[in-house]
mmCIF file of C-alpha atoms in Angstrom:
data_model
loop_
_atom_site.group_PDB
_atom_site.id
_atom_site.type_symbol
_atom_site.label_atom_id
_atom_site.label_comp_id
_atom_site.label_asym_id
_atom_site.label_seq_id
_atom_site.Cartn_x
_atom_site.Cartn_y
_atom_site.Cartn_z
ATOM 1 C CA UNK N 1 10.181 -62.402 14.449
ATOM 2 C CA UNK N 2 10.319 -65.656 16.297
ATOM 3 C CA UNK N 3 13.867 -66.667 17.167
ATOM 4 C CA UNK N 4 15.020 -70.278 17.336
ATOM 5 C CA UNK N 5 18.121 -71.757 18.903
ATOM 6 C CA UNK N 6 18.874 -75.405 18.361
ATOM 7 C CA UNK N 7 21.174 -77.900 20.013
ATOM 8 C CA UNK N 8 22.316 -80.556 17.589
ATOM 9 C CA UNK N 9 24.614 -83.334 18.762
ATOM 10 C CA UNK N 10 26.014 -86.061 16.520
ATOM 11 C CA UNK N 11 24.956 -89.166 18.384
ATOM 12 C CA UNK N 12 24.190 -92.640 17.169
ATOM 13 C CA UNK N 13 20.579 -92.482 18.206
ATOM 14 C CA UNK N 14 19.795 -89.527 15.980
ATOM 15 C CA UNK N 15 21.621 -90.500 12.808
ATOM 16 C CA UNK N 16 18.904 -92.737 11.340
ATOM 17 C CA UNK N 17 17.495 -91.535 8.046
ATOM 18 C CA UNK N 18 14.611 -93.025 6.141
ATOM 19 C CA UNK N 19 16.818 -94.198 3.276
ATOM 20 C CA UNK N 20 19.119 -96.026 5.719
ATOM 21 C CA UNK N 21 16.556 -98.843 5.620
ATOM 22 C CA UNK N 22 16.362 -100.154 2.065
ATOM 23 C CA UNK N 23 13.703 -102.704 3.061
ATOM 24 C CA UNK N 24 11.065 -99.966 3.298
ATOM 25 C CA UNK N 25 9.933 -98.747 -0.146
ATOM 26 C CA UNK N 26 9.799 -94.983 -0.470
ATOM 27 C CA UNK N 27 6.064 -95.093 -1.215
ATOM 28 C CA UNK N 28 5.351 -96.674 2.162
ATOM 29 C CA UNK N 29 6.909 -93.863 4.186
ATOM 30 C CA UNK N 30 4.139 -91.593 5.471
ATOM 31 C CA UNK N 31 4.101 -87.913 4.682
ATOM 32 C CA UNK N 32 5.183 -86.200 7.881
ATOM 33 C CA UNK N 33 2.955 -83.341 9.018
ATOM 34 C CA UNK N 34 4.866 -82.807 12.262
ATOM 35 C CA UNK N 35 8.407 -81.808 11.220
ATOM 36 C CA UNK N 36 9.420 -80.960 14.782
ATOM 37 C CA UNK N 37 8.603 -84.484 15.917
ATOM 38 C CA UNK N 38 6.398 -83.111 18.681
ATOM 39 C CA UNK N 39 4.820 -85.606 21.039
ATOM 40 C CA UNK N 40 3.396 -83.472 23.862
ATOM 41 C CA UNK N 41 3.245 -79.733 24.568
ATOM 42 C CA UNK N 42 2.950 -78.514 28.146
ATOM 43 C CA UNK N 43 2.359 -75.130 29.713
ATOM 44 C CA UNK N 44 4.749 -74.467 32.584
ATOM 45 C CA UNK N 45 2.702 -73.171 35.495
ATOM 46 C CA UNK N 46 3.879 -70.581 38.003
ATOM 47 C CA UNK N 47 4.311 -73.303 40.648
ATOM 48 C CA UNK N 48 6.642 -75.243 38.357
ATOM 49 C CA UNK N 49 4.124 -77.935 37.473
ATOM 50 C CA UNK N 50 3.212 -78.941 33.928
ATOM 51 C CA UNK N 51 -0.195 -78.710 32.256
ATOM 52 C CA UNK N 52 -0.918 -80.578 29.030
ATOM 53 C CA UNK N 53 -1.750 -78.345 26.061
ATOM 54 C CA UNK N 54 -1.682 -80.958 23.304
ATOM 55 C CA UNK N 55 -0.847 -84.653 23.445
ATOM 56 C CA UNK N 56 -2.373 -86.118 20.284
ATOM 57 C CA UNK N 57 0.307 -85.458 17.682
ATOM 58 C CA UNK N 58 0.685 -88.154 15.043
ATOM 59 C CA UNK N 59 3.583 -90.385 16.103
ATOM 60 C CA UNK N 60 3.910 -92.868 13.187
ATOM 61 C CA UNK N 61 5.866 -95.403 15.276
ATOM 62 C CA UNK N 62 5.033 -97.587 18.258
ATOM 63 C CA UNK N 63 8.133 -96.328 20.064
ATOM 64 C CA UNK N 64 7.073 -92.699 19.768
ATOM 65 C CA UNK N 65 3.513 -93.553 20.730
ATOM 66 C CA UNK N 66 4.917 -95.101 23.901
ATOM 67 C CA UNK N 67 7.080 -92.040 24.576
ATOM 68 C CA UNK N 68 4.075 -89.797 23.993
ATOM 69 C CA UNK N 69 1.956 -91.603 26.580
ATOM 70 C CA UNK N 70 4.654 -91.986 29.217
ATOM 71 C CA UNK N 71 4.185 -88.837 31.277
ATOM 72 C CA UNK N 72 6.435 -90.197 34.011
ATOM 73 C CA UNK N 73 9.365 -89.819 31.611
ATOM 74 C CA UNK N 74 8.313 -86.268 30.743
ATOM 75 C CA UNK N 75 8.093 -85.355 34.409
ATOM 76 C CA UNK N 76 11.478 -86.945 35.166
ATOM 77 C CA UNK N 77 13.050 -84.871 32.395
ATOM 78 C CA UNK N 78 11.375 -81.731 33.706
ATOM 79 C CA UNK N 79 12.551 -82.411 37.272
ATOM 80 C CA UNK N 80 16.130 -82.504 36.009
ATOM 81 C CA UNK N 81 15.589 -79.145 34.315
ATOM 82 C CA UNK N 82 14.326 -77.752 37.621
ATOM 83 C CA UNK N 83 17.397 -79.146 39.383
ATOM 84 C CA UNK N 84 19.706 -77.419 36.912
ATOM 85 C CA UNK N 85 18.035 -74.089 36.147
ATOM 86 C CA UNK N 86 18.289 -71.389 38.821
ATOM 87 C CA UNK N 87 14.799 -70.210 39.769
ATOM 88 C CA UNK N 88 15.268 -66.830 38.110
ATOM 89 C CA UNK N 89 15.870 -68.439 34.722
ATOM 90 C CA UNK N 90 13.435 -71.284 35.263
ATOM 91 C CA UNK N 91 10.718 -68.640 35.613
ATOM 92 C CA UNK N 92 11.573 -67.447 32.099
ATOM 93 C CA UNK N 93 10.215 -70.690 30.640
ATOM 94 C CA UNK N 94 6.541 -70.740 29.659
ATOM 95 C CA UNK N 95 6.208 -73.828 27.466
ATOM 96 C CA UNK N 96 7.814 -77.268 27.374
ATOM 97 C CA UNK N 97 7.954 -79.329 24.177
ATOM 98 C CA UNK N 98 8.560 -83.050 24.485
ATOM 99 C CA UNK N 99 9.585 -84.374 21.078
ATOM 100 C CA UNK N 100 11.344 -87.218 19.293
ATOM 101 C CA UNK N 101 14.838 -86.506 17.982
ATOM 102 C CA UNK N 102 14.553 -89.289 15.418
ATOM 103 C CA UNK N 103 11.214 -87.970 14.153
ATOM 104 C CA UNK N 104 12.262 -84.318 13.995
ATOM 105 C CA UNK N 105 13.179 -82.973 10.587
ATOM 106 C CA UNK N 106 16.690 -81.957 11.630
ATOM 107 C CA UNK N 107 17.096 -84.471 14.447
ATOM 108 C CA UNK N 108 17.600 -81.933 17.206
ATOM 109 C CA UNK N 109 18.131 -83.053 20.791
ATOM 110 C CA UNK N 110 17.007 -79.817 22.446
ATOM 111 C CA UNK N 111 16.177 -76.215 21.619
ATOM 112 C CA UNK N 112 15.106 -72.869 23.035
ATOM 113 C CA UNK N 113 12.918 -70.393 21.218
ATOM 114 C CA UNK N 114 11.214 -67.184 22.274
ATOM 115 C CA UNK N 115 8.734 -64.566 21.155
ATOM 116 C CA UNK N 116 9.479 -61.033 19.991
ATOM 117 C CA UNK N 117 9.738 -59.414 23.416
ATOM 118 C CA UNK N 118 11.425 -62.462 25.005
ATOM 119 C CA UNK N 119 8.658 -62.659 27.611
ATOM 120 C CA UNK N 120 7.819 -66.260 26.691
ATOM 121 C CA UNK N 121 10.502 -68.876 26.209
ATOM 122 C CA UNK N 122 9.943 -72.447 25.052
ATOM 123 C CA UNK N 123 12.245 -75.309 25.968
ATOM 124 C CA UNK N 124 12.219 -78.386 23.731
ATOM 125 C CA UNK N 125 13.627 -81.721 24.930
ATOM 126 C CA UNK N 126 14.001 -84.970 22.984
ATOM 127 C CA UNK N 127 12.680 -87.843 25.071
ATOM 128 C CA UNK N 128 14.363 -90.531 22.954
ATOM 129 C CA UNK N 129 17.697 -88.766 23.514
ATOM 130 C CA UNK N 130 17.155 -88.619 27.283
ATOM 131 C CA UNK N 131 16.207 -92.305 27.400
ATOM 132 C CA UNK N 132 18.623 -93.698 24.839
ATOM 133 C CA UNK N 133 19.488 -96.318 27.459
ATOM 134 C CA UNK N 134 18.721 -95.743 31.133
ATOM 135 C CA UNK N 135 17.674 -92.183 31.889
ATOM 136 C CA UNK N 136 20.635 -89.936 31.114
ATOM 137 C CA UNK N 137 23.004 -92.842 31.696
ATOM 138 C CA UNK N 138 26.068 -91.021 30.333
ATOM 139 C CA UNK N 139 24.960 -87.544 31.434
ATOM 140 C CA UNK N 140 24.754 -86.232 27.886
ATOM 141 C CA UNK N 141 21.187 -85.120 28.556
ATOM 142 C CA UNK N 142 22.299 -83.221 31.658
ATOM 143 C CA UNK N 143 25.041 -81.401 29.786
ATOM 144 C CA UNK N 144 22.586 -80.629 26.987
ATOM 145 C CA UNK N 145 20.295 -78.945 29.518
ATOM 146 C CA UNK N 146 23.276 -76.914 30.747
ATOM 147 C CA UNK N 147 23.884 -75.849 27.136
ATOM 148 C CA UNK N 148 20.244 -74.752 26.853
ATOM 149 C CA UNK N 149 20.510 -72.863 30.147
ATOM 150 C CA UNK N 150 23.316 -70.847 28.545
ATOM 151 C CA UNK N 151 20.915 -69.823 25.782
ATOM 152 C CA UNK N 152 18.218 -68.803 28.249
ATOM 153 C CA UNK N 153 20.796 -66.747 30.160
ATOM 154 C CA UNK N 154 22.305 -65.020 27.132
ATOM 155 C CA UNK N 155 18.955 -64.329 25.445
ATOM 156 C CA UNK N 156 17.134 -63.277 28.592
ATOM 157 C CA UNK N 157 15.379 -59.882 28.425
ATOM 158 C CA UNK N 158 17.783 -58.539 31.063
ATOM 159 C CA UNK N 159 20.594 -58.797 28.496
ATOM 160 C CA UNK N 160 18.897 -56.475 25.984
ATOM 161 C CA UNK N 161 17.619 -52.940 25.640
ATOM 162 C CA UNK N 162 15.199 -51.458 23.131
ATOM 163 C CA UNK N 163 17.808 -49.279 21.436
ATOM 164 C CA UNK N 164 18.481 -50.326 17.835
ATOM 165 C CA UNK N 165 22.027 -51.271 16.878
ATOM 166 C CA UNK N 166 23.874 -52.990 14.077
ATOM 167 C CA UNK N 167 24.520 -56.704 13.664
ATOM 168 C CA UNK N 168 25.944 -58.796 15.224
ATOM 169 C CA UNK N 169 24.819 -57.263 18.504
ATOM 170 C CA UNK N 170 21.295 -56.278 17.552
ATOM 171 C CA UNK N 171 18.894 -55.023 14.914
ATOM 172 C CA UNK N 172 16.316 -52.302 14.372
ATOM 173 C CA UNK N 173 14.340 -53.437 17.429
ATOM 174 C CA UNK N 174 16.843 -54.242 20.156
ATOM 175 C CA UNK N 175 20.489 -54.419 21.122
ATOM 176 C CA UNK N 176 22.578 -56.457 23.501
ATOM 177 C CA UNK N 177 23.638 -54.346 26.453
ATOM 178 C CA UNK N 178 27.322 -53.476 26.566
ATOM 179 C CA UNK N 179 27.811 -55.763 29.584
ATOM 180 C CA UNK N 180 25.656 -58.619 28.209
ATOM 181 C CA UNK N 181 27.461 -61.922 28.602
ATOM 182 C CA UNK N 182 27.283 -62.949 24.966
ATOM 183 C CA UNK N 183 28.344 -59.488 23.794
ATOM 184 C CA UNK N 184 31.395 -59.513 26.057
ATOM 185 C CA UNK N 185 32.226 -63.004 24.826
ATOM 186 C CA UNK N 186 31.782 -62.219 21.136
ATOM 187 C CA UNK N 187 33.703 -58.946 21.422
ATOM 188 C CA UNK N 188 36.647 -60.840 22.892
ATOM 189 C CA UNK N 189 36.706 -63.877 20.623
ATOM 190 C CA UNK N 190 34.733 -63.182 17.440
ATOM 191 C CA UNK N 191 35.756 -59.666 16.363
ATOM 192 C CA UNK N 192 38.254 -60.948 13.793
ATOM 193 C CA UNK N 193 35.945 -63.763 12.679
ATOM 194 C CA UNK N 194 32.722 -61.976 11.805
ATOM 195 C CA UNK N 195 33.486 -61.252 8.153
ATOM 196 C CA UNK N 196 34.494 -64.833 7.413
ATOM 197 C CA UNK N 197 31.585 -66.145 9.485
ATOM 198 C CA UNK N 198 29.096 -64.193 7.365
ATOM 199 C CA UNK N 199 30.678 -64.953 3.999
ATOM 200 C CA UNK N 200 31.841 -68.578 4.271
ATOM 201 C CA UNK N 201 30.076 -71.907 4.459
ATOM 202 C CA UNK N 202 30.195 -73.526 7.889
ATOM 203 C CA UNK N 203 32.653 -76.275 7.001
ATOM 204 C CA UNK N 204 35.022 -73.806 5.327
ATOM 205 C CA UNK N 205 34.760 -71.332 8.193
ATOM 206 C CA UNK N 206 35.358 -74.053 10.781
ATOM 207 C CA UNK N 207 38.284 -75.660 8.971
ATOM 208 C CA UNK N 208 39.933 -72.272 8.476
ATOM 209 C CA UNK N 209 39.560 -71.470 12.180
ATOM 210 C CA UNK N 210 39.580 -74.900 13.784
ATOM 211 C CA UNK N 211 41.877 -73.873 16.637
ATOM 212 C CA UNK N 212 39.282 -71.342 17.782
ATOM 213 C CA UNK N 213 36.574 -73.859 18.630
ATOM 214 C CA UNK N 214 35.753 -76.874 20.762
ATOM 215 C CA UNK N 215 33.883 -78.490 17.863
ATOM 216 C CA UNK N 216 32.149 -77.631 14.606
ATOM 217 C CA UNK N 217 28.887 -76.940 16.425
ATOM 218 C CA UNK N 218 30.592 -74.096 18.299
ATOM 219 C CA UNK N 219 31.351 -72.500 14.929
ATOM 220 C CA UNK N 220 27.651 -72.244 14.022
ATOM 221 C CA UNK N 221 27.384 -68.844 15.694
ATOM 222 C CA UNK N 222 28.729 -66.782 18.600
ATOM 223 C CA UNK N 223 25.652 -67.890 20.562
ATOM 224 C CA UNK N 224 26.408 -71.579 20.113
ATOM 225 C CA UNK N 225 30.071 -71.005 20.872
ATOM 226 C CA UNK N 226 29.086 -69.277 24.119
ATOM 227 C CA UNK N 227 26.725 -72.124 25.060
ATOM 228 C CA UNK N 228 29.301 -74.849 24.376
ATOM 229 C CA UNK N 229 31.945 -72.978 26.382
ATOM 230 C CA UNK N 230 29.447 -72.347 29.189
ATOM 231 C CA UNK N 231 28.842 -76.099 29.407
ATOM 232 C CA UNK N 232 32.578 -76.688 29.861
ATOM 233 C CA UNK N 233 32.778 -73.800 32.326
ATOM 234 C CA UNK N 234 30.197 -75.468 34.551
ATOM 235 C CA UNK N 235 31.568 -79.001 34.384
ATOM 236 C CA UNK N 236 35.359 -78.662 34.354
ATOM 237 C CA UNK N 237 37.172 -78.114 37.652
ATOM 238 C CA UNK N 238 39.528 -76.431 38.176
ATOM 239 C CA UNK N 239 39.634 -73.859 35.413
ATOM 240 C CA UNK N 240 41.949 -74.962 32.599
ATOM 241 C CA UNK N 241 45.404 -73.432 32.530
ATOM 242 C CA UNK N 242 46.381 -74.208 28.942
ATOM 243 C CA UNK N 243 46.958 -71.833 26.059
ATOM 244 C CA UNK N 244 44.347 -73.050 23.563
ATOM 245 C CA UNK N 245 41.603 -70.636 22.523
ATOM 246 C CA UNK N 246 38.797 -72.826 23.974
ATOM 247 C CA UNK N 247 40.648 -72.891 27.319
ATOM 248 C CA UNK N 248 41.008 -69.123 27.212
ATOM 249 C CA UNK N 249 37.282 -68.853 26.540
ATOM 250 C CA UNK N 250 36.502 -70.948 29.611
ATOM 251 C CA UNK N 251 38.795 -68.788 31.738
ATOM 252 C CA UNK N 252 37.060 -65.711 30.324
ATOM 253 C CA UNK N 253 33.786 -66.854 31.905
ATOM 254 C CA UNK N 254 35.614 -67.426 35.191
ATOM 255 C CA UNK N 255 36.335 -63.691 35.208
ATOM 256 C CA UNK N 256 32.614 -62.776 35.300
ATOM 257 C CA UNK N 257 31.560 -62.778 38.982
ATOM 258 C CA UNK N 258 27.840 -63.348 38.380
ATOM 259 C CA UNK N 259 28.554 -66.431 36.268
ATOM 260 C CA UNK N 260 31.044 -67.732 38.828
ATOM 261 C CA UNK N 261 28.344 -67.481 41.522
ATOM 262 C CA UNK N 262 25.853 -69.239 39.257
ATOM 263 C CA UNK N 263 28.421 -71.956 38.549
ATOM 264 C CA UNK N 264 29.042 -72.602 42.243
ATOM 265 C CA UNK N 265 25.328 -72.853 42.960
ATOM 266 C CA UNK N 266 24.699 -75.187 40.028
ATOM 267 C CA UNK N 267 27.625 -77.447 40.883
ATOM 268 C CA UNK N 268 26.331 -77.723 44.445
ATOM 269 C CA UNK N 269 22.982 -78.894 43.135
ATOM 270 C CA UNK N 270 24.630 -81.425 40.817
ATOM 271 C CA UNK N 271 26.875 -82.906 43.487
ATOM 272 C CA UNK N 272 26.180 -86.253 45.112
ATOM 273 C CA UNK N 273 28.179 -87.462 48.102
ATOM 274 C CA UNK N 274 30.738 -84.716 47.608
ATOM 275 C CA UNK N 275 31.424 -85.597 43.964
ATOM 276 C CA UNK N 276 30.150 -83.840 40.875
ATOM 277 C CA UNK N 277 28.329 -86.626 39.066
ATOM 278 C CA UNK N 278 29.123 -85.274 35.604
ATOM 279 C CA UNK N 279 32.107 -86.586 33.747
ATOM 280 C CA UNK N 280 34.316 -84.185 31.805
ATOM 281 C CA UNK N 281 32.850 -83.248 28.446
ATOM 282 C CA UNK N 282 35.909 -81.534 27.032
ATOM 283 C CA UNK N 283 36.200 -82.303 23.336
#
């Protein structure tokens, strides 16, 4: 079964809906046959270059047609991914989707999906999100890529074995290893939440456990919680010393040596003139 992980951020540029514009009659809105808002699909070659697979998706708007044709923007986005992803995890990516957040059915800004054996991972990036003003002017696109890196890390084949186990750590086909990052994280912070998580609507679950999370998106699943905390773990320095649950979650990642090494390497690559160019994204 194909798995899909989505990054959804509530930003002004992705909150437009077709009925927000009363001047356009409903009958004039075209029937969308591209719910993902895809503009271009690339294969990621072994040398890190991109090869066009399909670049003739229906765009419906002049803005998206421009984004579709502007390969320089696609390549600039991809170069930032290569700057952020360690080579080991970069090599896990096989396909790159360039899409429009506004045109996508659920207005995603990025996503990762993968095939059954996790041998092929697809990274999706919203070009209109990356270029909302100047390229990544407020570094939200950079921190989104860091969030997606967390998904690639936690859903990498090296985190799983082929032994069946029960939810939430696996199914009849595979199971998270006992030392898998997301399993360690969920075992520490989600054990008492699983029943409510399964049986309650998101808003109810979040409001009942609001102190546990950075934001409502973190409450979507243990995987999204891990990815949001990982983003903070990379950006914030030094490690927080407070007593809130999100701060404890960040410190938890600081206790995993392999992630600490990855953090140091990534921060080195994202440093300009001795200063990390990302602003704090603590919520």
